[in-house]
């Protein structure tokens, strides 16, 4: 639902989508540089620039020789203090899998830069012997054509409920067992921040109560 709404925003701003398509080749123009992209369907897309989003792998190759150190996806498992199974190694950022204290210690790997900065601080404090555990809630935001999109919480394995959607934006909730685990908003910025603060305080929000409680922080029209 959220994906369809965001896709339409891009369409409205002149972006074309070739869904369920595969690239056969990138054609070069005379004198160098890209000329077009040819799809396996035979369709040719003129292009001045080609950007490839192929995903990433954790850069943890130096640790491959350490027995039983890396997880199957190549990440380093750490505890809430960013301490690995090796007594001399702390790690942070998107190369680690760590227990999310605010979500019953669910093991997660998250690539948000803000969270990586926070985890680096936690690692540094614990290297200095401060015994400071990580306690945070995932949060990220982006601007798309002047519209603010925000997400707070987790959504892995969740059901989704589109609470409302209109010309001003939307509110989508992600739930497990009728408890709200995450929220995604467009044009309703205070809701995501409010939900994050509720989770940090340990409050549980039921789906049936969520819309009223979360929308209470919005400015009165």
mmCIF file of C-alpha atoms in Angstrom:
data_model
loop_
_atom_site.group_PDB
_atom_site.id
_atom_site.type_symbol
_atom_site.label_atom_id
_atom_site.label_comp_id
_atom_site.label_asym_id
_atom_site.label_seq_id
_atom_site.Cartn_x
_atom_site.Cartn_y
_atom_site.Cartn_z
ATOM 1 C CA UNK A 1 0.000 0.000 0.000
ATOM 2 C CA UNK A 2 2.718 2.461 0.960
ATOM 3 C CA UNK A 3 4.785 1.397 -2.021
ATOM 4 C CA UNK A 4 1.884 1.999 -4.395
ATOM 5 C CA UNK A 5 1.267 5.472 -2.943
ATOM 6 C CA UNK A 6 4.926 6.444 -3.246
ATOM 7 C CA UNK A 7 5.120 5.030 -6.750
ATOM 8 C CA UNK A 8 2.193 7.203 -7.774
ATOM 9 C CA UNK A 9 3.917 10.270 -6.330
ATOM 10 C CA UNK A 10 6.893 9.530 -8.571
ATOM 11 C CA UNK A 11 4.641 8.928 -11.583
ATOM 12 C CA UNK A 12 2.973 12.286 -10.967
ATOM 13 C CA UNK A 13 6.409 13.875 -11.145
ATOM 14 C CA UNK A 14 7.395 12.320 -14.458
ATOM 15 C CA UNK A 15 9.077 9.068 -13.383
ATOM 16 C CA UNK A 16 8.322 6.016 -15.565
ATOM 17 C CA UNK A 17 8.494 2.464 -14.213
ATOM 18 C CA UNK A 18 9.294 -0.706 -16.166
ATOM 19 C CA UNK A 19 7.945 -3.345 -13.805
ATOM 20 C CA UNK A 20 8.842 -7.052 -14.065
ATOM 21 C CA UNK A 21 11.569 -6.219 -16.577
ATOM 22 C CA UNK A 22 15.171 -7.346 -16.907
ATOM 23 C CA UNK A 23 18.127 -5.566 -18.475
ATOM 24 C CA UNK A 24 19.692 -7.310 -21.436
ATOM 25 C CA UNK A 25 22.426 -4.785 -22.168
ATOM 26 C CA UNK A 26 23.624 -1.225 -21.744
ATOM 27 C CA UNK A 27 24.380 0.248 -25.155
ATOM 28 C CA UNK A 28 27.325 2.588 -25.713
ATOM 29 C CA UNK A 29 27.227 5.625 -27.961
ATOM 30 C CA UNK A 30 29.905 6.507 -30.446
ATOM 31 C CA UNK A 31 32.741 8.280 -28.706
ATOM 32 C CA UNK A 32 31.980 6.691 -25.340
ATOM 33 C CA UNK A 33 29.291 7.023 -22.722
ATOM 34 C CA UNK A 34 25.924 5.362 -22.351
ATOM 35 C CA UNK A 35 23.326 5.693 -25.101
ATOM 36 C CA UNK A 36 20.498 3.426 -23.975
ATOM 37 C CA UNK A 37 19.395 0.436 -21.938
ATOM 38 C CA UNK A 38 17.952 -2.552 -23.787
ATOM 39 C CA UNK A 39 15.464 -4.719 -21.904
ATOM 40 C CA UNK A 40 14.987 -8.445 -22.504
ATOM 41 C CA UNK A 41 11.544 -7.600 -23.840
ATOM 42 C CA UNK A 42 13.272 -5.791 -26.709
ATOM 43 C CA UNK A 43 12.290 -2.340 -25.501
ATOM 44 C CA UNK A 44 15.059 0.260 -25.674
ATOM 45 C CA UNK A 45 15.227 3.077 -23.106
ATOM 46 C CA UNK A 46 17.317 6.122 -24.118
ATOM 47 C CA UNK A 47 19.689 7.057 -21.302
ATOM 48 C CA UNK A 48 22.357 9.631 -20.479
ATOM 49 C CA UNK A 49 23.110 8.079 -17.099
ATOM 50 C CA UNK A 50 22.512 4.616 -15.628
ATOM 51 C CA UNK A 51 22.345 4.141 -11.866
ATOM 52 C CA UNK A 52 22.446 0.545 -10.606
ATOM 53 C CA UNK A 53 20.998 -0.251 -7.173
ATOM 54 C CA UNK A 54 22.285 -3.763 -6.535
ATOM 55 C CA UNK A 55 22.282 -3.862 -2.752
ATOM 56 C CA UNK A 56 25.282 -4.241 -0.476
ATOM 57 C CA UNK A 57 27.188 -6.885 1.435
ATOM 58 C CA UNK A 58 28.918 -6.233 4.778
ATOM 59 C CA UNK A 59 32.624 -5.531 4.362
ATOM 60 C CA UNK A 60 33.751 -8.050 6.949
ATOM 61 C CA UNK A 61 36.144 -10.113 4.835
ATOM 62 C CA UNK A 62 39.075 -9.684 7.271
ATOM 63 C CA UNK A 63 37.100 -11.681 9.847
ATOM 64 C CA UNK A 64 36.312 -14.653 7.611
ATOM 65 C CA UNK A 65 39.366 -16.483 8.898
ATOM 66 C CA UNK A 66 38.146 -16.229 12.503
ATOM 67 C CA UNK A 67 36.292 -19.443 13.313
ATOM 68 C CA UNK A 68 32.566 -19.087 14.162
ATOM 69 C CA UNK A 69 32.824 -15.298 14.283
ATOM 70 C CA UNK A 70 30.619 -14.165 11.394
ATOM 71 C CA UNK A 71 26.924 -14.933 10.983
ATOM 72 C CA UNK A 72 25.719 -16.596 7.728
ATOM 73 C CA UNK A 73 25.033 -13.203 6.085
ATOM 74 C CA UNK A 74 28.524 -12.008 6.901
ATOM 75 C CA UNK A 75 27.574 -9.754 9.806
ATOM 76 C CA UNK A 76 29.126 -9.685 13.276
ATOM 77 C CA UNK A 77 26.852 -10.583 16.179
ATOM 78 C CA UNK A 78 27.245 -8.298 19.166
ATOM 79 C CA UNK A 79 25.447 -7.863 22.472
ATOM 80 C CA UNK A 80 23.660 -4.756 23.748
ATOM 81 C CA UNK A 81 27.080 -3.247 24.556
ATOM 82 C CA UNK A 82 28.281 -3.704 20.927
ATOM 83 C CA UNK A 83 30.712 -6.348 22.229
ATOM 84 C CA UNK A 84 31.375 -9.330 19.963
ATOM 85 C CA UNK A 85 32.217 -12.900 20.937
ATOM 86 C CA UNK A 86 35.883 -11.893 20.802
ATOM 87 C CA UNK A 87 36.828 -10.101 24.038
ATOM 88 C CA UNK A 88 38.915 -7.568 22.099
ATOM 89 C CA UNK A 89 36.411 -6.644 19.368
ATOM 90 C CA UNK A 90 33.502 -4.200 19.529
ATOM 91 C CA UNK A 91 31.570 -3.401 16.376
ATOM 92 C CA UNK A 92 28.741 -1.123 15.265
ATOM 93 C CA UNK A 93 26.730 -0.033 12.246
ATOM 94 C CA UNK A 94 25.279 -2.088 9.418
ATOM 95 C CA UNK A 95 27.928 -4.813 9.729
ATOM 96 C CA UNK A 96 26.478 -6.037 13.028
ATOM 97 C CA UNK A 97 23.503 -8.014 14.244
ATOM 98 C CA UNK A 98 22.458 -6.806 17.684
ATOM 99 C CA UNK A 99 19.581 -7.288 20.174
ATOM 100 C CA UNK A 100 16.998 -4.480 19.964
ATOM 101 C CA UNK A 101 16.230 -3.951 23.663
ATOM 102 C CA UNK A 102 13.019 -2.031 22.946
ATOM 103 C CA UNK A 103 11.683 -4.992 20.926
ATOM 104 C CA UNK A 104 12.270 -7.904 23.305
ATOM 105 C CA UNK A 105 15.892 -8.205 22.210
ATOM 106 C CA UNK A 106 14.962 -9.167 18.657
ATOM 107 C CA UNK A 107 18.176 -9.625 16.660
ATOM 108 C CA UNK A 108 18.357 -7.058 13.859
ATOM 109 C CA UNK A 109 20.751 -5.588 11.316
ATOM 110 C CA UNK A 110 19.863 -2.011 10.361
ATOM 111 C CA UNK A 111 21.594 0.321 7.917
ATOM 112 C CA UNK A 112 20.257 3.709 8.995
ATOM 113 C CA UNK A 113 23.149 6.162 9.308
ATOM 114 C CA UNK A 114 21.689 7.805 12.418
ATOM 115 C CA UNK A 115 21.528 4.472 14.211
ATOM 116 C CA UNK A 116 25.067 3.637 13.112
ATOM 117 C CA UNK A 117 26.303 6.873 14.707
ATOM 118 C CA UNK A 118 24.475 6.045 17.934
ATOM 119 C CA UNK A 119 25.852 2.495 17.995
ATOM 120 C CA UNK A 120 29.375 3.803 17.444
ATOM 121 C CA UNK A 121 28.956 6.003 20.513
ATOM 122 C CA UNK A 122 27.719 3.017 22.545
ATOM 123 C CA UNK A 123 30.695 0.921 21.389
ATOM 124 C CA UNK A 124 33.135 3.682 22.355
ATOM 125 C CA UNK A 125 31.597 4.105 25.815
ATOM 126 C CA UNK A 126 31.844 0.383 26.488
ATOM 127 C CA UNK A 127 35.404 0.162 25.240
ATOM 128 C CA UNK A 128 36.108 2.731 27.969
ATOM 129 C CA UNK A 129 34.369 0.507 30.518
ATOM 130 C CA UNK A 130 31.179 2.566 30.954
ATOM 131 C CA UNK A 131 28.792 -0.432 30.618
ATOM 132 C CA UNK A 132 26.251 1.529 28.569
ATOM 133 C CA UNK A 133 23.666 -0.658 26.754
ATOM 134 C CA UNK A 134 22.079 0.335 23.453
ATOM 135 C CA UNK A 135 18.451 1.346 23.830
ATOM 136 C CA UNK A 136 16.951 2.840 20.727
ATOM 137 C CA UNK A 137 14.135 2.660 18.187
ATOM 138 C CA UNK A 138 14.868 2.560 14.448
ATOM 139 C CA UNK A 139 13.900 5.849 12.796
ATOM 140 C CA UNK A 140 14.503 7.226 9.334
ATOM 141 C CA UNK A 141 13.066 9.882 7.074
ATOM 142 C CA UNK A 142 13.263 11.090 3.502
ATOM 143 C CA UNK A 143 11.942 13.943 1.396
ATOM 144 C CA UNK A 144 10.275 13.075 -1.912
ATOM 145 C CA UNK A 145 9.244 16.024 -4.099
ATOM 146 C CA UNK A 146 8.846 18.220 -1.053
ATOM 147 C CA UNK A 147 6.862 15.599 0.873
ATOM 148 C CA UNK A 148 8.172 14.270 4.193
ATOM 149 C CA UNK A 149 8.086 10.490 4.743
ATOM 150 C CA UNK A 150 9.002 9.080 8.136
ATOM 151 C CA UNK A 151 9.267 5.582 9.620
ATOM 152 C CA UNK A 152 9.741 4.516 13.227
ATOM 153 C CA UNK A 153 9.978 1.016 14.697
ATOM 154 C CA UNK A 154 10.229 -2.395 13.073
ATOM 155 C CA UNK A 155 8.077 -4.070 10.438
ATOM 156 C CA UNK A 156 9.651 -7.510 9.881
ATOM 157 C CA UNK A 157 6.969 -10.189 9.965
ATOM 158 C CA UNK A 158 4.234 -7.644 10.672
ATOM 159 C CA UNK A 159 0.743 -7.145 9.332
ATOM 160 C CA UNK A 160 0.105 -3.714 7.841
ATOM 161 C CA UNK A 161 -2.933 -1.491 8.231
ATOM 162 C CA UNK A 162 -3.432 1.693 6.232
ATOM 163 C CA UNK A 163 -5.261 3.822 8.792
ATOM 164 C CA UNK A 164 -5.845 6.780 6.514
ATOM 165 C CA UNK A 165 -4.770 8.136 3.148
ATOM 166 C CA UNK A 166 -5.806 11.377 1.494
ATOM 167 C CA UNK A 167 -4.370 14.280 -0.482
ATOM 168 C CA UNK A 168 -2.378 15.405 2.577
ATOM 169 C CA UNK A 169 -0.579 12.091 3.112
ATOM 170 C CA UNK A 170 -1.054 8.807 4.965
ATOM 171 C CA UNK A 171 -0.627 6.872 8.198
ATOM 172 C CA UNK A 172 0.270 3.184 8.053
ATOM 173 C CA UNK A 173 0.699 0.904 11.062
ATOM 174 C CA UNK A 174 2.666 -2.347 11.308
ATOM 175 C CA UNK A 175 1.425 -4.829 13.914
ATOM 176 C CA UNK A 176 2.079 -8.196 15.541
ATOM 177 C CA UNK A 177 -0.613 -9.767 17.708
ATOM 178 C CA UNK A 178 -2.551 -6.477 17.555
ATOM 179 C CA UNK A 179 0.363 -4.501 19.022
ATOM 180 C CA UNK A 180 1.818 -1.670 16.943
ATOM 181 C CA UNK A 181 5.474 -2.366 16.104
ATOM 182 C CA UNK A 182 6.086 0.397 13.579
ATOM 183 C CA UNK A 183 4.536 3.402 11.864
ATOM 184 C CA UNK A 184 5.069 4.991 8.469
ATOM 185 C CA UNK A 185 3.766 8.477 7.746
ATOM 186 C CA UNK A 186 3.554 10.982 4.926
ATOM 187 C CA UNK A 187 2.707 14.555 5.873
ATOM 188 C CA UNK A 188 2.226 13.567 9.516
ATOM 189 C CA UNK A 189 5.754 13.960 10.896
ATOM 190 C CA UNK A 190 4.921 14.313 14.627
ATOM 191 C CA UNK A 191 3.300 10.851 14.692
ATOM 192 C CA UNK A 192 6.504 8.940 13.911
ATOM 193 C CA UNK A 193 8.484 10.878 16.515
ATOM 194 C CA UNK A 194 5.725 10.393 19.105
ATOM 195 C CA UNK A 195 5.565 6.643 18.468
ATOM 196 C CA UNK A 196 9.345 6.387 18.824
ATOM 197 C CA UNK A 197 9.180 8.113 22.204
ATOM 198 C CA UNK A 198 6.381 5.799 23.380
ATOM 199 C CA UNK A 199 8.427 2.718 22.517
ATOM 200 C CA UNK A 200 11.514 4.124 24.263
ATOM 201 C CA UNK A 201 9.413 4.563 27.410
ATOM 202 C CA UNK A 202 8.277 0.932 27.181
ATOM 203 C CA UNK A 203 4.635 1.679 26.362
ATOM 204 C CA UNK A 204 2.580 -0.832 24.368
ATOM 205 C CA UNK A 205 0.128 0.487 21.813
ATOM 206 C CA UNK A 206 -2.806 -1.643 20.706
ATOM 207 C CA UNK A 207 -4.036 -1.395 17.145
ATOM 208 C CA UNK A 208 -7.561 -0.489 18.229
ATOM 209 C CA UNK A 209 -6.285 2.526 20.191
ATOM 210 C CA UNK A 210 -3.415 3.539 17.947
ATOM 211 C CA UNK A 211 -5.043 5.944 15.506
ATOM 212 C CA UNK A 212 -6.626 8.111 18.194
ATOM 213 C CA UNK A 213 -3.540 8.204 20.430
ATOM 214 C CA UNK A 214 -1.055 8.858 17.642
ATOM 215 C CA UNK A 215 -3.123 11.457 15.801
ATOM 216 C CA UNK A 216 -3.586 13.385 19.055
ATOM 217 C CA UNK A 217 -0.130 14.933 18.549
ATOM 218 C CA UNK A 218 -1.073 16.484 15.199
ATOM 219 C CA UNK A 219 -1.815 20.217 15.085
ATOM 220 C CA UNK A 220 -5.525 20.994 15.291
ATOM 221 C CA UNK A 221 -6.919 22.152 11.950
#
